[in-house]
Short mmCIF file of C-alpha atoms in Angstrom, two decimals:
data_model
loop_
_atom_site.label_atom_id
_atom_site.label_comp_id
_atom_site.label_asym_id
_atom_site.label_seq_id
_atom_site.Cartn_x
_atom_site.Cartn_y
_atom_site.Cartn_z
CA UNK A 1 -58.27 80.52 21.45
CA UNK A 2 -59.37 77.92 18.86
CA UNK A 3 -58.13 80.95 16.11
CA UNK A 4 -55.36 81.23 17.71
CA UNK A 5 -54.13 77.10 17.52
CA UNK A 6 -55.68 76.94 13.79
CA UNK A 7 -53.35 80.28 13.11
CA UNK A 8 -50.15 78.07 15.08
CA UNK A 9 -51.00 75.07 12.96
CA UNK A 10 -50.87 77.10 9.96
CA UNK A 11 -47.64 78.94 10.89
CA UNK A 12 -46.07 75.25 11.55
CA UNK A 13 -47.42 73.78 8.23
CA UNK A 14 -45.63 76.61 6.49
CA UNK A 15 -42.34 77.08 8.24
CA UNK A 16 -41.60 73.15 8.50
CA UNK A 17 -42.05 73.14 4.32
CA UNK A 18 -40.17 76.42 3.78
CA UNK A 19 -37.19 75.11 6.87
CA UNK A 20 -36.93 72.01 4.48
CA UNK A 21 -36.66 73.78 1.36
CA UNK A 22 -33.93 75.74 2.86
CA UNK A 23 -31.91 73.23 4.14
CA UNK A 24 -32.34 71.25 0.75
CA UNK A 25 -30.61 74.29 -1.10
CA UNK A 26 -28.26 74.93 1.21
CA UNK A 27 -27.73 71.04 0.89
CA UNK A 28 -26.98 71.55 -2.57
CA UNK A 29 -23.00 72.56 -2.88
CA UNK A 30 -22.37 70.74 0.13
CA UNK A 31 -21.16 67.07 0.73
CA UNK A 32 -24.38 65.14 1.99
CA UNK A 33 -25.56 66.14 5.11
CA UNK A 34 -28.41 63.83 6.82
CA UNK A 35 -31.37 65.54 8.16
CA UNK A 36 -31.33 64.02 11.42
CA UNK A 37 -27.92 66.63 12.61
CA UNK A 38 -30.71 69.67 12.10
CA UNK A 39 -32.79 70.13 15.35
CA UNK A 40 -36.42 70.10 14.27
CA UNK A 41 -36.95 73.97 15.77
CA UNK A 42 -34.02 74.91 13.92
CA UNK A 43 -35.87 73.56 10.76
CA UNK A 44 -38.98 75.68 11.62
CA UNK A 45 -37.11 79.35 12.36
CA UNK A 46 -35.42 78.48 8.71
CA UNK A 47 -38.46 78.65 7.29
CA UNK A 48 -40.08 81.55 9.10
CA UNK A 49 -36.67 83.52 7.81
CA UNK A 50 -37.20 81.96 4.23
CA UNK A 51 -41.05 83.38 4.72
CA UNK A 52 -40.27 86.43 5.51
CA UNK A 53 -37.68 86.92 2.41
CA UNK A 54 -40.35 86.18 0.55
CA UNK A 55 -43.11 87.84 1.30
CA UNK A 56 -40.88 90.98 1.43
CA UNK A 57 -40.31 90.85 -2.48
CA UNK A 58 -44.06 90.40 -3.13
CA UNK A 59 -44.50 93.60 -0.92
CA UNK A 60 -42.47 95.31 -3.71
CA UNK A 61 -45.70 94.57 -6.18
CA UNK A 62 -48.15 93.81 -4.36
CA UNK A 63 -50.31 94.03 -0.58
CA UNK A 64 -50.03 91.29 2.14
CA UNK A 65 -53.39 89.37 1.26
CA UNK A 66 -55.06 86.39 -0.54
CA UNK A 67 -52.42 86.31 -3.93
CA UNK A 68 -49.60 86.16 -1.51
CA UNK A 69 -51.31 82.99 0.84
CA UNK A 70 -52.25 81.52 -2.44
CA UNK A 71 -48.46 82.05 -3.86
CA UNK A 72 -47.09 80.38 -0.82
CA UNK A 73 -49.25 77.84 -0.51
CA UNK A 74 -48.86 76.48 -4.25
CA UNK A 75 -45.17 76.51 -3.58
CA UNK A 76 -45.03 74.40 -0.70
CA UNK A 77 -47.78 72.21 -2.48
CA UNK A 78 -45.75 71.69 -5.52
CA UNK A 79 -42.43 71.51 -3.98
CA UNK A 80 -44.06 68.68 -1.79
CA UNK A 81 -45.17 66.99 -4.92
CA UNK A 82 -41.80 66.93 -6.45
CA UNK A 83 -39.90 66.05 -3.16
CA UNK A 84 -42.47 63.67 -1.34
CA UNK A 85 -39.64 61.26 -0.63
CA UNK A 86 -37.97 63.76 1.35
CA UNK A 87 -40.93 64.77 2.63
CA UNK A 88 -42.10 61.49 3.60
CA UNK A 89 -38.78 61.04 5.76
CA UNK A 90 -38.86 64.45 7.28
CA UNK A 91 -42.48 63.74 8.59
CA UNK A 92 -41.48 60.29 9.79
CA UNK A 93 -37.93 61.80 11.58
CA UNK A 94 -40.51 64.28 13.00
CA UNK A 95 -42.56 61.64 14.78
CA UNK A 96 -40.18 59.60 15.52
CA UNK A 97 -38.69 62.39 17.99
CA UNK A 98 -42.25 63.45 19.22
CA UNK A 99 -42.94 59.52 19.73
CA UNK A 100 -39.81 59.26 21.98
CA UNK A 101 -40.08 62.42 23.61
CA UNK A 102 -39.31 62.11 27.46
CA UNK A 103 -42.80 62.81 29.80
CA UNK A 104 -41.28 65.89 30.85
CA UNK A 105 -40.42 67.54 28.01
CA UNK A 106 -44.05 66.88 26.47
CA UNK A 107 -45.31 68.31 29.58
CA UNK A 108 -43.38 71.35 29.70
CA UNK A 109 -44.19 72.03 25.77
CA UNK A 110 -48.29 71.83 26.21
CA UNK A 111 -47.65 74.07 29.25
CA UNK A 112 -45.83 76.57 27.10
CA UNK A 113 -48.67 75.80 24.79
CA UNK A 114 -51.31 77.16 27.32
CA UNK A 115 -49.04 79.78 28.47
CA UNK A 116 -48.97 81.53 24.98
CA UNK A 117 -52.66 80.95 24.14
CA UNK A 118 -53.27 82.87 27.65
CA UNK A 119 -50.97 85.52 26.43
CA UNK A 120 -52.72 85.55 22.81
CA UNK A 121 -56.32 85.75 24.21
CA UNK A 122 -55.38 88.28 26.57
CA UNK A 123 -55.52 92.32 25.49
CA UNK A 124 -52.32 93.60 24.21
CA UNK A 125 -50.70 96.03 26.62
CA UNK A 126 -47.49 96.98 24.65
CA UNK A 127 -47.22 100.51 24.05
CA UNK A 128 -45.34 100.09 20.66
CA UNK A 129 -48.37 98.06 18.84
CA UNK A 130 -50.69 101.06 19.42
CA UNK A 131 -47.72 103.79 18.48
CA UNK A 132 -47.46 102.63 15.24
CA UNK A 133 -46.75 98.40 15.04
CA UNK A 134 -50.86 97.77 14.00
CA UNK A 135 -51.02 101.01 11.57
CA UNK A 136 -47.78 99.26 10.24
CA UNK A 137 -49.57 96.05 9.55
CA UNK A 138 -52.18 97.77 8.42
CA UNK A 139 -50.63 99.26 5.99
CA UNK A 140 -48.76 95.67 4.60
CA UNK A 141 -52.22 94.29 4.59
CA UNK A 142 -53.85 97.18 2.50
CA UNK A 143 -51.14 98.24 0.17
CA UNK A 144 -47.68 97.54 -1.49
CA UNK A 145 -44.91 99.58 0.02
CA UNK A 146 -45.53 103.09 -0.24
CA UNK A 147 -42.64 105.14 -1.06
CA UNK A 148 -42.19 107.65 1.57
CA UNK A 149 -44.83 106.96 4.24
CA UNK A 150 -42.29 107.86 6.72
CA UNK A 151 -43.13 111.01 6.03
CA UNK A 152 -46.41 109.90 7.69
CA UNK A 153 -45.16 108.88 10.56
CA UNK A 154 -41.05 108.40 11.00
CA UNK A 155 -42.01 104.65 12.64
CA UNK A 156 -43.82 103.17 9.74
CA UNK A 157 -40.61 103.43 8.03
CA UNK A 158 -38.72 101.05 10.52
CA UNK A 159 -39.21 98.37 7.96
CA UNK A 160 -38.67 95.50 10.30
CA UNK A 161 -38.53 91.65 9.05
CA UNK A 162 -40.90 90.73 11.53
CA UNK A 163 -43.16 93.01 11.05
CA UNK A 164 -44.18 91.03 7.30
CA UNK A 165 -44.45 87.96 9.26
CA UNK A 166 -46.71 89.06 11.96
CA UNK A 167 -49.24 90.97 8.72
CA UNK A 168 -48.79 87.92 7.29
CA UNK A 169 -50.12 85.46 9.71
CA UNK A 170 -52.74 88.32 10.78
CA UNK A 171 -55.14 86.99 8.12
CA UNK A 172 -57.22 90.29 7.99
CA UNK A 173 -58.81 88.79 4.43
CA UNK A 174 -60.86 86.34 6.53
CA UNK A 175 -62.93 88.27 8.39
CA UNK A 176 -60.86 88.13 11.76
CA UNK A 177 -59.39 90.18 13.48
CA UNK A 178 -56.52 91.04 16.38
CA UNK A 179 -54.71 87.63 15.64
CA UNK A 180 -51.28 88.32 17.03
CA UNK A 181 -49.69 84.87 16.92
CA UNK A 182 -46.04 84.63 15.53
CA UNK A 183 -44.78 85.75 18.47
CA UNK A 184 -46.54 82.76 20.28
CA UNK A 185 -44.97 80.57 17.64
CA UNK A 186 -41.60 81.55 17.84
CA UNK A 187 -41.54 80.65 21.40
CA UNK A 188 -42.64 77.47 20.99
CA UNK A 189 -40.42 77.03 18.51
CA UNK A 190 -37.67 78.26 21.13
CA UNK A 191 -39.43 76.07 23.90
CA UNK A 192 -38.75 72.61 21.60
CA UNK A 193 -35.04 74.57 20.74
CA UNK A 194 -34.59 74.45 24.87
CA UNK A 195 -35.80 70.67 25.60
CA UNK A 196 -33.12 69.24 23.14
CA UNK A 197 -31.15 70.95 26.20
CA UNK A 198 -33.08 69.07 28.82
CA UNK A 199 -33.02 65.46 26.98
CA UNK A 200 -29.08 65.48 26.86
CA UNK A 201 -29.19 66.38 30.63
CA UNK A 202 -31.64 63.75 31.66
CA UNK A 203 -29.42 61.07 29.12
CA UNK A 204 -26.49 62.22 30.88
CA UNK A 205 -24.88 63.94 27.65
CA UNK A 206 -24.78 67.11 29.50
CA UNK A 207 -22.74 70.02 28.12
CA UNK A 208 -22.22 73.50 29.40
CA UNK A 209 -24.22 74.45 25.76
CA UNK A 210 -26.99 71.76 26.98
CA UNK A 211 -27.57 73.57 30.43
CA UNK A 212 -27.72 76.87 28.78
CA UNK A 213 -30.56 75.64 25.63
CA UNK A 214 -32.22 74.23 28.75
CA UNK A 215 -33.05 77.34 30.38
CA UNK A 216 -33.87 79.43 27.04
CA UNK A 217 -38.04 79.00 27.66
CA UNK A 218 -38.06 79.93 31.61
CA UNK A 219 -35.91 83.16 30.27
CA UNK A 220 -38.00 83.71 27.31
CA UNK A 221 -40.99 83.56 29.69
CA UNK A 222 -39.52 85.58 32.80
CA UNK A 223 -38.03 88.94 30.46
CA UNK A 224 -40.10 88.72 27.23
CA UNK A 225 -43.59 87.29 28.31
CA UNK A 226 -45.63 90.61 27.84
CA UNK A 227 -44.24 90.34 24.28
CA UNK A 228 -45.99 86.77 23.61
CA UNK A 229 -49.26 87.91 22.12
CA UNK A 230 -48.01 91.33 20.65
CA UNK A 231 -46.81 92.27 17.49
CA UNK A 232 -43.28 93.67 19.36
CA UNK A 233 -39.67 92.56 17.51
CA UNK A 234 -37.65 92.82 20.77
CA UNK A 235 -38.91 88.97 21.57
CA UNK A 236 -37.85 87.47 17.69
CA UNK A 237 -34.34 89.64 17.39
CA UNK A 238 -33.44 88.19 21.05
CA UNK A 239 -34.55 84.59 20.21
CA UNK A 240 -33.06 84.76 17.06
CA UNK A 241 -29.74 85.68 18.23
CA UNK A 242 -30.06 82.99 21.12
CA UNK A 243 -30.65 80.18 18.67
CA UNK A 244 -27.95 81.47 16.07
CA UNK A 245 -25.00 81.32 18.64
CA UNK A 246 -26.09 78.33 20.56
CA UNK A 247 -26.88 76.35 17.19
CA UNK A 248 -23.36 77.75 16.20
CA UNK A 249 -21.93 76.33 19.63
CA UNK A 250 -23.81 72.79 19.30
CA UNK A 251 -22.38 71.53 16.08
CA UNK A 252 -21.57 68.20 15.38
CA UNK A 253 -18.54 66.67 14.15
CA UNK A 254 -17.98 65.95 9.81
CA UNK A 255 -17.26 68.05 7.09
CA UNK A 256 -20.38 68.12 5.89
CA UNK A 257 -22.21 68.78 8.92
CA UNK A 258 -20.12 71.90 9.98
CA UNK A 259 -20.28 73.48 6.49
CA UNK A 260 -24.06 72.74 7.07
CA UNK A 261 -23.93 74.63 10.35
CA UNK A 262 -22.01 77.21 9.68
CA UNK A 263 -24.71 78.62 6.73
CA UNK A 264 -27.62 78.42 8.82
CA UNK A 265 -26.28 80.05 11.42
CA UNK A 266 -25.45 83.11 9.37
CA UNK A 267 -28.76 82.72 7.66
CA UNK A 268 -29.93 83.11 11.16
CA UNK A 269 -27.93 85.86 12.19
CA UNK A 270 -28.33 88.05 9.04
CA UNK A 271 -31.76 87.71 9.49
CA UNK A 272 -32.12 89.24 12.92
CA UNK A 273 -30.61 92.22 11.93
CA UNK A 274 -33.37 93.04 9.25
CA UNK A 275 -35.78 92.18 12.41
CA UNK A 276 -34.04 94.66 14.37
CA UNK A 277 -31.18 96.93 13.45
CA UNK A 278 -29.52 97.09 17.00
CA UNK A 279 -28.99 93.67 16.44
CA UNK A 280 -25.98 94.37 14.04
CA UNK A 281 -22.95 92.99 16.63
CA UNK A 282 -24.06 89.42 15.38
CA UNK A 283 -22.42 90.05 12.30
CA UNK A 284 -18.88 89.72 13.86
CA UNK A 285 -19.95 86.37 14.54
CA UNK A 286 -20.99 85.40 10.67
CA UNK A 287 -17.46 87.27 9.72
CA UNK A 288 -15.48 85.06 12.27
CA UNK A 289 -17.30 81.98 10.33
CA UNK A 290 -16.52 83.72 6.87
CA UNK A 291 -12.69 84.32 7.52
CA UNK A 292 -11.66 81.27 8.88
CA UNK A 293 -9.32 79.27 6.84
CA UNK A 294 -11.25 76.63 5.89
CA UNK A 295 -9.94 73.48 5.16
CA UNK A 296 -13.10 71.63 4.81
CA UNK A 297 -14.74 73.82 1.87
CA UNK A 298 -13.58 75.45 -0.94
CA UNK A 299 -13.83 78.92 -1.95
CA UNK A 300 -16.78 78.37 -4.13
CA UNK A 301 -18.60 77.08 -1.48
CA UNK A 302 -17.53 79.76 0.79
CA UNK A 303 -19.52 82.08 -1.73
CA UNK A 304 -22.40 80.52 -2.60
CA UNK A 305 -23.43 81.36 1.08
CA UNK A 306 -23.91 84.82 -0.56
CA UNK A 307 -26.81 83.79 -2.13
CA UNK A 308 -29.51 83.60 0.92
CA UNK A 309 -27.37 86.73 1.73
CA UNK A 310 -28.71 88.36 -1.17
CA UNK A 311 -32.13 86.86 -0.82
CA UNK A 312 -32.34 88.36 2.54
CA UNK A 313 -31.03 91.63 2.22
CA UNK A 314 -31.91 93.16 -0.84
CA UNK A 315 -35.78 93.08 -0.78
CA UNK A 316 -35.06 94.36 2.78
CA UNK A 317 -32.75 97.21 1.42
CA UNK A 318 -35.07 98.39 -1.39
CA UNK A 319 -37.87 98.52 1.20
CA UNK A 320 -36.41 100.71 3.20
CA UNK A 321 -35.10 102.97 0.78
CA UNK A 322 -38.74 103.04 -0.61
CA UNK A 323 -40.43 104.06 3.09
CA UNK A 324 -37.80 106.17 3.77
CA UNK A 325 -35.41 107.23 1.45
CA UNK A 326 -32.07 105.87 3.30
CA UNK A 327 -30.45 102.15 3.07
CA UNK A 328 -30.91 101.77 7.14
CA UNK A 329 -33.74 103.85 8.50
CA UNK A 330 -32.76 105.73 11.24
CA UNK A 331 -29.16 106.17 10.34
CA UNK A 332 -29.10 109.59 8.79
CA UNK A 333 -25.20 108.99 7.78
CA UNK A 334 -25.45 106.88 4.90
CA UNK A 335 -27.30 109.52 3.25
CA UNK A 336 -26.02 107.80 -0.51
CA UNK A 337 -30.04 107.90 -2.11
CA UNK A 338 -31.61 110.77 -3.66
CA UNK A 339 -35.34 110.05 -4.48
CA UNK A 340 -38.27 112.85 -4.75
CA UNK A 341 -39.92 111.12 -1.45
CA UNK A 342 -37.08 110.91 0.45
CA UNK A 343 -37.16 111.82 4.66
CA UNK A 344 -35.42 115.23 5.63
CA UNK A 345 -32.27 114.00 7.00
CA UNK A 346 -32.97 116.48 9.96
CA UNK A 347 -35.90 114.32 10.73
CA UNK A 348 -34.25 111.03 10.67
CA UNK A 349 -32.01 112.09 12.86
CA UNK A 350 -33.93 113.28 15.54
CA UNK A 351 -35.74 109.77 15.20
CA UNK A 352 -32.34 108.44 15.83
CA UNK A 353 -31.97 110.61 18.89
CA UNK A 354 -35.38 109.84 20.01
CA UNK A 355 -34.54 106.36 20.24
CA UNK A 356 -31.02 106.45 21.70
CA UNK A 357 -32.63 109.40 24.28
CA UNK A 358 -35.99 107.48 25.37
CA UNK A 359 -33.76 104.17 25.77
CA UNK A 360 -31.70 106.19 28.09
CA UNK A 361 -34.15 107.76 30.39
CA UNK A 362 -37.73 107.22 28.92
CA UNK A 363 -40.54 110.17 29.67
CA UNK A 364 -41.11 113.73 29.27
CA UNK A 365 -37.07 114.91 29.70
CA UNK A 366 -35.54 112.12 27.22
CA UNK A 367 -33.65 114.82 25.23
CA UNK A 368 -31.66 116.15 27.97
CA UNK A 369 -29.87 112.26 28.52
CA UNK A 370 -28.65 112.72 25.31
CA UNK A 371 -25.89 115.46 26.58
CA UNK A 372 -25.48 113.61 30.21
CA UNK A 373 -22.23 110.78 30.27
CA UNK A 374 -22.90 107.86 31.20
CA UNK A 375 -22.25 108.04 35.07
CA UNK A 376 -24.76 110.35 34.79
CA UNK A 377 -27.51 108.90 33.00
CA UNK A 378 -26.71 104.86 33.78
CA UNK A 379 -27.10 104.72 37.51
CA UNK A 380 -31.35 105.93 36.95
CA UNK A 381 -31.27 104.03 33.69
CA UNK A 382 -30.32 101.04 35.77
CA UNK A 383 -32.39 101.41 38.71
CA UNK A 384 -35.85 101.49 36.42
CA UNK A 385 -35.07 99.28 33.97
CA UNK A 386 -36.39 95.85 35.79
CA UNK A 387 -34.82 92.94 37.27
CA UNK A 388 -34.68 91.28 33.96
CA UNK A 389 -32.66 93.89 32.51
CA UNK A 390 -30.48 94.14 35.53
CA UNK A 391 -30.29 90.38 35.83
CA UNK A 392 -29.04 90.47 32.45
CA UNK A 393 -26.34 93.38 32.43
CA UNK A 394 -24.97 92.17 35.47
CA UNK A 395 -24.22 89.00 34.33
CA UNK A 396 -22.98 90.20 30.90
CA UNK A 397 -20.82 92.70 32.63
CA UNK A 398 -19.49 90.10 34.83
CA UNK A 399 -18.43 87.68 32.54
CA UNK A 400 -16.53 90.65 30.54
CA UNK A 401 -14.76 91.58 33.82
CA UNK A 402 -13.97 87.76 34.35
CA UNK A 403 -12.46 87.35 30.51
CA UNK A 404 -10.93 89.62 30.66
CA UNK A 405 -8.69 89.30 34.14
CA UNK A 406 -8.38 85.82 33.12
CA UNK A 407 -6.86 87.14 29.28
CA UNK A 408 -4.45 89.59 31.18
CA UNK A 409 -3.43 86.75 33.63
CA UNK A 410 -2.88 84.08 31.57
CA UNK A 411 -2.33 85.95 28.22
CA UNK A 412 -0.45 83.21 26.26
CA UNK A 413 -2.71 80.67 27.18
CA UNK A 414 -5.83 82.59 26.23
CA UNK A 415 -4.65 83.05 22.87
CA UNK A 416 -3.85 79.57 22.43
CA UNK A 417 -7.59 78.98 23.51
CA UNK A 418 -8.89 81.26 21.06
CA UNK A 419 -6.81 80.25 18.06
CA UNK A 420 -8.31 76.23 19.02
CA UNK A 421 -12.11 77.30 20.12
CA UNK A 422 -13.18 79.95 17.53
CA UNK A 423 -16.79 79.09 17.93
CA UNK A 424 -16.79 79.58 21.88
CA UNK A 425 -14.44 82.45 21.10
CA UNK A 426 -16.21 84.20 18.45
CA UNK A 427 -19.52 83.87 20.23
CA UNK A 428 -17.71 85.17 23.45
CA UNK A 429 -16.13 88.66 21.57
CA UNK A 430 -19.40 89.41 19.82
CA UNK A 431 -21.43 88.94 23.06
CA UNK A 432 -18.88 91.46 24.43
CA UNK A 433 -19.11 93.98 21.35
CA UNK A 434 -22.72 93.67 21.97
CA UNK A 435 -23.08 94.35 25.66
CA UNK A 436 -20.62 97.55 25.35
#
C-alpha cells in the first residue's frame, strides 16, 4: 500500500503542474480568466490528458522509461521556476479549499482513499489485463511503437490513451512491479469532482447539476469498482465523459469564463475518444460548442482551440497507423494507408465483429448474435448484463421516451427551450445519440 500512495502522490504532483500549464495556454487568447472558476479536479484530469499527449509523441522515438520521467519532470521543474508566482497562488487556492473543506466531505475523500488502496492491493481479476492490457504495457515500457505488432496480436494495436498513462505510472525501471494506480487516481480525482456537488447542497446552492456531481463517486464505486486497481479503460472513458458534460453544464457566468469552459471541455471530450473509440458520440457535444454563434469570441479564438486538438490527435493517429496500419483500429473502412506492415483488412474486421459479437452475447456462440436483430439478441443481452448495466439503460431509455413525448406534446415550446439552453440541450441529444 505505501507504493501505492507514493505512486498517487506522484501522479498528483504531475497532473496538478501539467492541469496548470494547460489552463495557462489555454488562458492565453482569452480575456483573463481567474483560477478560482476551475474546480481543482478539473485542474488535475487536464493534466493527466496533457500527460498522456505527451508521452504519446515520445513513444514515437523512444520506450516508456527513465528519459521520459526525467523529460517530464524537468518540464514541470522549469516551468515552476519561471511561473512560481502562479504557482505560489495555485498552491495557496489549493489549501485554502482543503482548509475549509466541510467534515464530511474530508471524510468521504479518505474513505475513497482506503477504498482504492483496498482495490490496488488486492489481485487483479479483470479478464482484459491478462488478454492483452499488461503485454500492452509491456510493450510501452520495453520499446517505441512497433509498427505492425497487431499482427502479433490484433489487441495490442487498440492504441488506447490510457493505456500510456497507466505504463507510465507503472514505474517498471524501479524495480517494482504490478503497480496499477491511475485508475485509483482518477477516481479520486472524480471523488473531489463529486463533493463540489455535496458543498453547494449542504450551503444551500443546490442545483439539479449539484445533485447529479454529488452522486458521481457512489456510481463510480457501485458499476466500475472491479476496475479501480486494473489497468481497464472502460472506468477513465466513462469518468471522462461524466466530468466533460457536467463541467460543460456547471459554467459560470462572464465572457471570459465561458470561453474558458467551453475549451476544456472539448479538451476533455476529445480526449476520451483516444481512451476509447466507442466513446465517439461526445463529439456532437464539442461540435454543438464549435457552431454556436458566438458573440463572446472571435473567430480566431474559435480556432486556436485547434491547437490542443492537434496535440491530442495526431500522435494518437500516427500511433495507430504504426500498430496497425489504419487511422482507427478496428474500423476496417477507412482503409486510406498503405504501409508494408499493415493488418489484413479481413482481420481487422473480424476484430471489429469480435467486439460488436462478444458485447452482444459474450461466450463460445458470440458469432451467431451478429446475424440475430435485436429482439432477438437484447432481451438475453439484458438479462446478464448486471444491475448496473440495467440500472443504467433503463434510466437512459426512460428519459429518451420522456423527451421525447414531452418534444411531440409541446413541440413549439421545446424548440424555444433548445434554441435558449444549448448546453442542457446539447448534452441531452448526445446522451441520446449515445444510448441508441
Amino acid at each position: 500500500m505505501l507504493t501505492v500512495l507514493a505512486t498517487l502522490a506522484y501522479v498528483f504532483t504531475l497532473s496538478f503542474i501539467y492541469g496548470l500549464i494547460t489552463m495557462r495556454v489555454c488562458e492565453s487568447s482569452l480575456f483573463p480568466a481567474p483560477l478560482e472558476i476551475v474546480p481543482i479536479p478539473i485542474v488535475h484530469i487536464l493534466g493527466l490528458i496533457t500527460l498522456s499527449a505527451i508521452i504519446s509523441w515520445c513513444t514515437l522515438v523512444t520506450a516508456v522509461g527513465p528519459v521520459v520521467h526525467g523529460l517530464l519532470i524537468s518540464g514541470a521543474i522549469l516551468w515552476c521556476f519561471f511561473h512560481y508566482k502562479f504557482i505560489a497562488s495555485a498552491i495557496a487556492l489549493y489549501r485554502s479549499r482543503m482548509a475549509s473543506a466541510r467534515w464530511l466531505n474530508l471524510a468521504v475523500l479518505m474513505l475513497m482513499l482506503g477504498v482504492v488502496l483496498i482495490a490496488c492491493a488486492g489481485q487483479d481479476h479483470m479478464y482484459d489485463d491478462g488478454l492483452y492490457h499488461l503485454q500492452d504495457v509491456k510493450w510501452i515500457v520495453s520499446f517505441r511503437v512497433v509498427p505492425g505488432v497487431g499482427n502479433i496480436h490484433g489487441r495490442l494495436a487498440f492504441n488506447s490513451a490510457w493505456t500510456l498513462l497507466s505504463a507510465f505510472f507503472a514505474l517498471p525501471f524501479l524495480g517494482i512491479s504490478g503497480i496499477r494506480a491511475v485508475n485509483a487516481a482518477l477516481v479520486l480525482i472524480v471523488t473531489g469532482f463529486g463533493l463540489t456537488g455535496v458543498t453547494d447542497i449542504l450551503d444551500k446552492r443546490a442545483t439539479t447539476v449539484s445533485v447529479i456531481k454529488a452522486t458521481i463517486p457512489l456510481v463510480t464505486l457501485l458499476f466500475y469498482y472491479d476496475q479501480i486497481g486494473s489497468l481497464m479503460t472502460d472506468l477513465p472513458a466513462a469518468v471522462l465523459i461524466w466530468s466533460a458534460c457536467l463541467y460543460f453544464l456547471s459554467t459560470v457566468d462572464g465572457e471570459g469564463s465561458q470561453l474558458l469552459t467551453n475549451r476544456l471541455m472539448i479538451y476533455i471530450a476529445l480526449y476520451a475518444i483516444t481512451v476509447k473509440l466507442s466513446t465517439l458520440p461526445i463529439i456532437l457535444l464539442m461540435l454543438s460548442v464549435l457552431t454556436q454563434p458566438w458573440r463572446l469570441a472571435t473567430r480566431s479564438k474559435i480556432m486556436w482551440s485547434l491547437g490542443p486538438v492537434c496535440f491530442i490527435l495526431i500522435p494518437w493517429i500516427i500511433r495507430s497507423v504504426v500498430l496497425s496500419g489504419y487511422l482507427f483500429y478496428p474500423v476496417p473502412y477507412l482503409n486510406f494507408v498503405s504501409v508494408d506492415w499493415k493488418m489484413p483488412i479481413q482481420r481487422v474486421a473480424l476484430e471489429q465483429q469480435v467486439i460488436l459479437g462478444y458485447g452482444r452475447s459474450p461466450g463460445l456462440h458470440y458469432a451467431d448474435s451478429l446475424h440475430l436483430p435485436l429482439q432477438v439478441w437484447g432481451p438475453p443481452w439484458f438479462r446478464a448484463a448486471g444491475l448496473s448495466a440495467q440500472v443504467i439503460l433503463g434510466t437512459s431509455l426512460m428519459l429518451i421516451f420522456g423527451f421525447v413525448m414531452l418534444y411531440v406534446s409541446r413541440q413549439k415550446r421545446w424548440l424555444v427551450w433548445f434554441r435558449h439552453n444549448y448546453r442542457y440541450s446539447s448534452v441531452l441529444v448526445t446522451e441520446i445519440v449515445g444510448v441508441v
